[in-house]
């Protein structure tokens, strides 16, 4: 896997999310369509997050055998688990995820202001993101396994 593939996917998802988000913020779109569009946007950003995380890990696993990578790996931001570019790339995804979550809550509240559904959906959106983030940080450490096997 090359870095071009990872970044091509990433760029395609930026464009797709931007188009969908722009559509959902138009006044003439019915509220129900905005709600379902926001749910779709959340699903797309979850897929985007996973594609980026797995692609990033596989890309760096392939580079783990080089000395240059060994020297560079220790200089990462916030520990050895991920590098600064990983954090920035995922921050952009988080921004889109949060925007879709905010749109969903706004449109649900607009449809039925007295409903407790809005609070429940907001909590669910938050829990899904925390679970996704935790899964990525704690279970996607392909690079460490490959790096350790390369050192032996």
PDB file of N, CA and C in Angstrom, residues 66-126:
ATOM      1  N   UNK A  66      12.552  -0.146   8.011  1.00  0.00           N
ATOM      2  CA  UNK A  66      13.634   0.761   7.641  1.00  0.00           C
ATOM      3  C   UNK A  66      14.169   1.505   8.862  1.00  0.00           C
ATOM      4  N   UNK A  67      15.453   1.767   8.843  1.00  0.00           N
ATOM      5  CA  UNK A  67      16.075   2.500   9.954  1.00  0.00           C
ATOM      6  C   UNK A  67      15.530   3.921  10.052  1.00  0.00           C
ATOM      7  N   UNK A  68      15.280   4.537   8.911  1.00  0.00           N
ATOM      8  CA  UNK A  68      14.749   5.900   8.907  1.00  0.00           C
ATOM      9  C   UNK A  68      13.443   5.949   9.694  1.00  0.00           C
ATOM     10  N   UNK A  69      12.582   4.967   9.477  1.00  0.00           N
ATOM     11  CA  UNK A  69      11.311   4.933  10.191  1.00  0.00           C
ATOM     12  C   UNK A  69      11.544   4.713  11.683  1.00  0.00           C
ATOM     13  N   UNK A  70      12.509   3.866  12.019  1.00  0.00           N
ATOM     14  CA  UNK A  70      12.809   3.604  13.426  1.00  0.00           C
ATOM     15  C   UNK A  70      13.215   4.899  14.130  1.00  0.00           C
ATOM     16  N   UNK A  71      14.049   5.704  13.494  1.00  0.00           N
ATOM     17  CA  UNK A  71      14.478   6.967  14.091  1.00  0.00           C
ATOM     18  C   UNK A  71      13.331   7.970  14.184  1.00  0.00           C
ATOM     19  N   UNK A  72      12.486   8.002  13.177  1.00  0.00           N
ATOM     20  CA  UNK A  72      11.393   8.974  13.119  1.00  0.00           C
ATOM     21  C   UNK A  72      10.265   8.631  14.089  1.00  0.00           C
ATOM     22  N   UNK A  73      10.021   7.340  14.313  1.00  0.00           N
ATOM     23  CA  UNK A  73       8.890   6.888  15.113  1.00  0.00           C
ATOM     24  C   UNK A  73       8.933   7.419  16.541  1.00  0.00           C
ATOM     25  N   UNK A  74      10.097   7.540  17.117  1.00  0.00           N
ATOM     26  CA  UNK A  74      10.220   8.001  18.486  1.00  0.00           C
ATOM     27  C   UNK A  74       9.933   9.478  18.669  1.00  0.00           C
ATOM     28  N   UNK A  75       9.767  10.219  17.587  1.00  0.00           N
ATOM     29  CA  UNK A  75       9.551  11.655  17.667  1.00  0.00           C
ATOM     30  C   UNK A  75       8.089  12.039  17.484  1.00  0.00           C
ATOM     31  N   UNK A  76       7.190  11.128  17.726  1.00  0.00           N
ATOM     32  CA  UNK A  76       5.775  11.394  17.471  1.00  0.00           C
ATOM     33  C   UNK A  76       5.131  12.213  18.583  1.00  0.00           C
ATOM     34  N   UNK A  77       4.017  12.829  18.240  1.00  0.00           N
ATOM     35  CA  UNK A  77       3.248  13.652  19.164  1.00  0.00           C
ATOM     36  C   UNK A  77       2.395  12.771  20.069  1.00  0.00           C
ATOM     37  N   UNK A  78       2.311  13.094  21.329  1.00  0.00           N
ATOM     38  CA  UNK A  78       1.471  12.382  22.290  1.00  0.00           C
ATOM     39  C   UNK A  78       1.799  10.896  22.376  1.00  0.00           C
ATOM     40  N   UNK A  79       3.041  10.565  22.483  1.00  0.00           N
ATOM     41  CA  UNK A  79       3.449   9.182  22.670  1.00  0.00           C
ATOM     42  C   UNK A  79       3.860   8.512  21.374  1.00  0.00           C
ATOM     43  N   UNK A  80       4.226   7.255  21.489  1.00  0.00           N
ATOM     44  CA  UNK A  80       4.741   6.520  20.333  1.00  0.00           C
ATOM     45  C   UNK A  80       3.633   5.871  19.511  1.00  0.00           C
ATOM     46  N   UNK A  81       2.410   5.938  19.966  1.00  0.00           N
ATOM     47  CA  UNK A  81       1.334   5.231  19.277  1.00  0.00           C
ATOM     48  C   UNK A  81       1.021   5.808  17.905  1.00  0.00           C
ATOM     49  N   UNK A  82       0.958   7.129  17.771  1.00  0.00           N
ATOM     50  CA  UNK A  82       0.614   7.759  16.498  1.00  0.00           C
ATOM     51  C   UNK A  82       1.494   8.984  16.287  1.00  0.00           C
ATOM     52  N   UNK A  83       1.586   9.417  15.057  1.00  0.00           N
ATOM     53  CA  UNK A  83       2.408  10.573  14.735  1.00  0.00           C
ATOM     54  C   UNK A  83       1.528  11.809  14.559  1.00  0.00           C
ATOM     55  N   UNK A  84       2.123  13.007  14.450  1.00  0.00           N
ATOM     56  CA  UNK A  84       1.343  14.248  14.360  1.00  0.00           C
ATOM     57  C   UNK A  84       0.412  14.310  13.149  1.00  0.00           C
ATOM     58  N   UNK A  85       0.831  13.753  12.024  1.00  0.00           N
ATOM     59  CA  UNK A  85      -0.021  13.794  10.833  1.00  0.00           C
ATOM     60  C   UNK A  85      -1.275  12.956  11.069  1.00  0.00           C
ATOM     61  N   UNK A  86      -1.137  11.827  11.746  1.00  0.00           N
ATOM     62  CA  UNK A  86      -2.284  10.980  12.078  1.00  0.00           C
ATOM     63  C   UNK A  86      -3.299  11.783  12.899  1.00  0.00           C
ATOM     64  N   UNK A  87      -2.810  12.500  13.901  1.00  0.00           N
ATOM     65  CA  UNK A  87      -3.702  13.279  14.761  1.00  0.00           C
ATOM     66  C   UNK A  87      -4.416  14.366  13.969  1.00  0.00           C
ATOM     67  N   UNK A  88      -3.708  15.049  13.084  1.00  0.00           N
ATOM     68  CA  UNK A  88      -4.326  16.111  12.278  1.00  0.00           C
ATOM     69  C   UNK A  88      -5.350  15.550  11.308  1.00  0.00           C
ATOM     70  N   UNK A  89      -5.005  14.446  10.648  1.00  0.00           N
ATOM     71  CA  UNK A  89      -5.934  13.825   9.703  1.00  0.00           C
ATOM     72  C   UNK A  89      -7.218  13.398  10.410  1.00  0.00           C
ATOM     73  N   UNK A  90      -7.076  12.808  11.572  1.00  0.00           N
ATOM     74  CA  UNK A  90      -8.255  12.364  12.317  1.00  0.00           C
ATOM     75  C   UNK A  90      -9.021  13.534  12.933  1.00  0.00           C
ATOM     76  N   UNK A  91      -8.351  14.630  13.201  1.00  0.00           N
ATOM     77  CA  UNK A  91      -9.053  15.816  13.715  1.00  0.00           C
ATOM     78  C   UNK A  91     -10.027  16.355  12.668  1.00  0.00           C
ATOM     79  N   UNK A  92      -9.620  16.331  11.399  1.00  0.00           N
ATOM     80  CA  UNK A  92     -10.523  16.779  10.330  1.00  0.00           C
ATOM     81  C   UNK A  92     -11.753  15.875  10.268  1.00  0.00           C
ATOM     82  N   UNK A  93     -11.541  14.576  10.394  1.00  0.00           N
ATOM     83  CA  UNK A  93     -12.676  13.643  10.389  1.00  0.00           C
ATOM     84  C   UNK A  93     -13.577  13.925  11.591  1.00  0.00           C
ATOM     85  N   UNK A  94     -12.982  14.168  12.755  1.00  0.00           N
ATOM     86  CA  UNK A  94     -13.761  14.463  13.954  1.00  0.00           C
ATOM     87  C   UNK A  94     -14.597  15.726  13.765  1.00  0.00           C
ATOM     88  N   UNK A  95     -14.057  16.713  13.090  1.00  0.00           N
ATOM     89  CA  UNK A  95     -14.808  17.952  12.845  1.00  0.00           C
ATOM     90  C   UNK A  95     -16.056  17.658  12.013  1.00  0.00           C
ATOM     91  N   UNK A  96     -15.906  16.877  10.953  1.00  0.00           N
ATOM     92  CA  UNK A  96     -17.076  16.508  10.149  1.00  0.00           C
ATOM     93  C   UNK A  96     -18.062  15.679  10.972  1.00  0.00           C
ATOM     94  N   UNK A  97     -17.551  14.725  11.742  1.00  0.00           N
ATOM     95  CA  UNK A  97     -18.417  13.890  12.584  1.00  0.00           C
ATOM     96  C   UNK A  97     -19.220  14.756  13.552  1.00  0.00           C
ATOM     97  N   UNK A  98     -18.552  15.691  14.195  1.00  0.00           N
ATOM     98  CA  UNK A  98     -19.222  16.581  15.142  1.00  0.00           C
ATOM     99  C   UNK A  98     -20.255  17.466  14.451  1.00  0.00           C
ATOM    100  N   UNK A  99     -19.909  17.940  13.256  1.00  0.00           N
ATOM    101  CA  UNK A  99     -20.851  18.785  12.510  1.00  0.00           C
ATOM    102  C   UNK A  99     -22.108  18.002  12.144  1.00  0.00           C
ATOM    103  N   UNK A 100     -21.943  16.765  11.693  1.00  0.00           N
ATOM    104  CA  UNK A 100     -23.117  15.937  11.391  1.00  0.00           C
ATOM    105  C   UNK A 100     -23.926  15.651  12.648  1.00  0.00           C
ATOM    106  N   UNK A 101     -23.237  15.387  13.751  1.00  0.00           N
ATOM    107  CA  UNK A 101     -23.944  15.159  15.004  1.00  0.00           C
ATOM    108  C   UNK A 101     -24.730  16.388  15.428  1.00  0.00           C
ATOM    109  N   UNK A 102     -24.130  17.562  15.290  1.00  0.00           N
ATOM    110  CA  UNK A 102     -24.826  18.806  15.642  1.00  0.00           C
ATOM    111  C   UNK A 102     -26.025  19.043  14.726  1.00  0.00           C
ATOM    112  N   UNK A 103     -25.847  18.802  13.422  1.00  0.00           N
ATOM    113  CA  UNK A 103     -26.986  18.941  12.493  1.00  0.00           C
ATOM    114  C   UNK A 103     -28.107  17.986  12.857  1.00  0.00           C
ATOM    115  N   UNK A 104     -27.750  16.748  13.150  1.00  0.00           N
ATOM    116  CA  UNK A 104     -28.764  15.753  13.504  1.00  0.00           C
ATOM    117  C   UNK A 104     -29.537  16.195  14.732  1.00  0.00           C
ATOM    118  N   UNK A 105     -28.849  16.633  15.754  1.00  0.00           N
ATOM    119  CA  UNK A 105     -29.523  17.074  16.977  1.00  0.00           C
ATOM    120  C   UNK A 105     -30.388  18.303  16.713  1.00  0.00           C
ATOM    121  N   UNK A 106     -29.881  19.224  15.917  1.00  0.00           N
ATOM    122  CA  UNK A 106     -30.634  20.434  15.592  1.00  0.00           C
ATOM    123  C   UNK A 106     -31.921  20.090  14.857  1.00  0.00           C
ATOM    124  N   UNK A 107     -31.819  19.223  13.840  1.00  0.00           N
ATOM    125  CA  UNK A 107     -33.005  18.891  13.047  1.00  0.00           C
ATOM    126  C   UNK A 107     -33.987  18.016  13.806  1.00  0.00           C
ATOM    127  N   UNK A 108     -33.483  17.148  14.682  1.00  0.00           N
ATOM    128  CA  UNK A 108     -34.392  16.363  15.528  1.00  0.00           C
ATOM    129  C   UNK A 108     -35.162  17.278  16.476  1.00  0.00           C
ATOM    130  N   UNK A 109     -34.467  18.240  17.055  1.00  0.00           N
ATOM    131  CA  UNK A 109     -35.100  19.189  17.963  1.00  0.00           C
ATOM    132  C   UNK A 109     -36.096  20.072  17.218  1.00  0.00           C
ATOM    133  N   UNK A 110     -35.762  20.435  15.976  1.00  0.00           N
ATOM    134  CA  UNK A 110     -36.665  21.247  15.161  1.00  0.00           C
ATOM    135  C   UNK A 110     -37.949  20.488  14.834  1.00  0.00           C
ATOM    136  N   UNK A 111     -37.816  19.193  14.610  1.00  0.00           N
ATOM    137  CA  UNK A 111     -38.984  18.364  14.266  1.00  0.00           C
ATOM    138  C   UNK A 111     -39.893  18.154  15.475  1.00  0.00           C
ATOM    139  N   UNK A 112     -39.302  17.927  16.645  1.00  0.00           N
ATOM    140  CA  UNK A 112     -40.096  17.689  17.850  1.00  0.00           C
ATOM    141  C   UNK A 112     -39.337  18.237  19.063  1.00  0.00           C
ATOM    142  N   UNK A 113     -39.507  19.532  19.382  1.00  0.00           N
ATOM    143  CA  UNK A 113     -38.726  20.178  20.447  1.00  0.00           C
ATOM    144  C   UNK A 113     -38.886  19.568  21.833  1.00  0.00           C
ATOM    145  N   UNK A 114     -40.002  18.916  22.115  1.00  0.00           N
ATOM    146  CA  UNK A 114     -40.226  18.386  23.457  1.00  0.00           C
ATOM    147  C   UNK A 114     -39.758  16.944  23.609  1.00  0.00           C
ATOM    148  N   UNK A 115     -39.189  16.382  22.579  1.00  0.00           N
ATOM    149  CA  UNK A 115     -38.820  14.971  22.593  1.00  0.00           C
ATOM    150  C   UNK A 115     -37.512  14.729  23.339  1.00  0.00           C
ATOM    151  N   UNK A 116     -37.475  13.608  24.032  1.00  0.00           N
ATOM    152  CA  UNK A 116     -36.230  13.192  24.689  1.00  0.00           C
ATOM    153  C   UNK A 116     -35.320  12.451  23.710  1.00  0.00           C
ATOM    154  N   UNK A 117     -35.822  12.240  22.525  1.00  0.00           N
ATOM    155  CA  UNK A 117     -35.035  11.562  21.497  1.00  0.00           C
ATOM    156  C   UNK A 117     -33.755  12.319  21.201  1.00  0.00           C
ATOM    157  N   UNK A 118     -33.843  13.641  21.190  1.00  0.00           N
ATOM    158  CA  UNK A 118     -32.675  14.461  20.889  1.00  0.00           C
ATOM    159  C   UNK A 118     -31.550  14.189  21.875  1.00  0.00           C
ATOM    160  N   UNK A 119     -31.865  14.116  23.150  1.00  0.00           N
ATOM    161  CA  UNK A 119     -30.844  13.833  24.170  1.00  0.00           C
ATOM    162  C   UNK A 119     -30.273  12.430  23.999  1.00  0.00           C
ATOM    163  N   UNK A 120     -31.140  11.468  23.728  1.00  0.00           N
ATOM    164  CA  UNK A 120     -30.692  10.086  23.559  1.00  0.00           C
ATOM    165  C   UNK A 120     -29.783   9.952  22.336  1.00  0.00           C
ATOM    166  N   UNK A 121     -30.166  10.595  21.242  1.00  0.00           N
ATOM    167  CA  UNK A 121     -29.349  10.535  20.031  1.00  0.00           C
ATOM    168  C   UNK A 121     -28.012  11.243  20.259  1.00  0.00           C
ATOM    169  N   UNK A 122     -28.041  12.380  20.948  1.00  0.00           N
ATOM    170  CA  UNK A 122     -26.801  13.085  21.254  1.00  0.00           C
ATOM    171  C   UNK A 122     -25.857  12.228  22.069  1.00  0.00           C
ATOM    172  N   UNK A 123     -26.380  11.542  23.058  1.00  0.00           N
ATOM    173  CA  UNK A 123     -25.560  10.646  23.874  1.00  0.00           C
ATOM    174  C   UNK A 123     -25.010   9.500  23.030  1.00  0.00           C
ATOM    175  N   UNK A 124     -25.849   8.958  22.152  1.00  0.00           N
ATOM    176  CA  UNK A 124     -25.413   7.850  21.295  1.00  0.00           C
ATOM    177  C   UNK A 124     -24.303   8.282  20.343  1.00  0.00           C
ATOM    178  N   UNK A 125     -24.438   9.473  19.755  1.00  0.00           N
ATOM    179  CA  UNK A 125     -23.410   9.997  18.850  1.00  0.00           C
ATOM    180  C   UNK A 125     -22.086  10.139  19.598  1.00  0.00           C
ATOM    181  N   UNK A 126     -22.142  10.639  20.819  1.00  0.00           N
ATOM    182  CA  UNK A 126     -20.936  10.808  21.627  1.00  0.00           C
ATOM    183  C   UNK A 126     -20.318   9.457  21.981  1.00  0.00           C
TER     184      UNK A 126
END
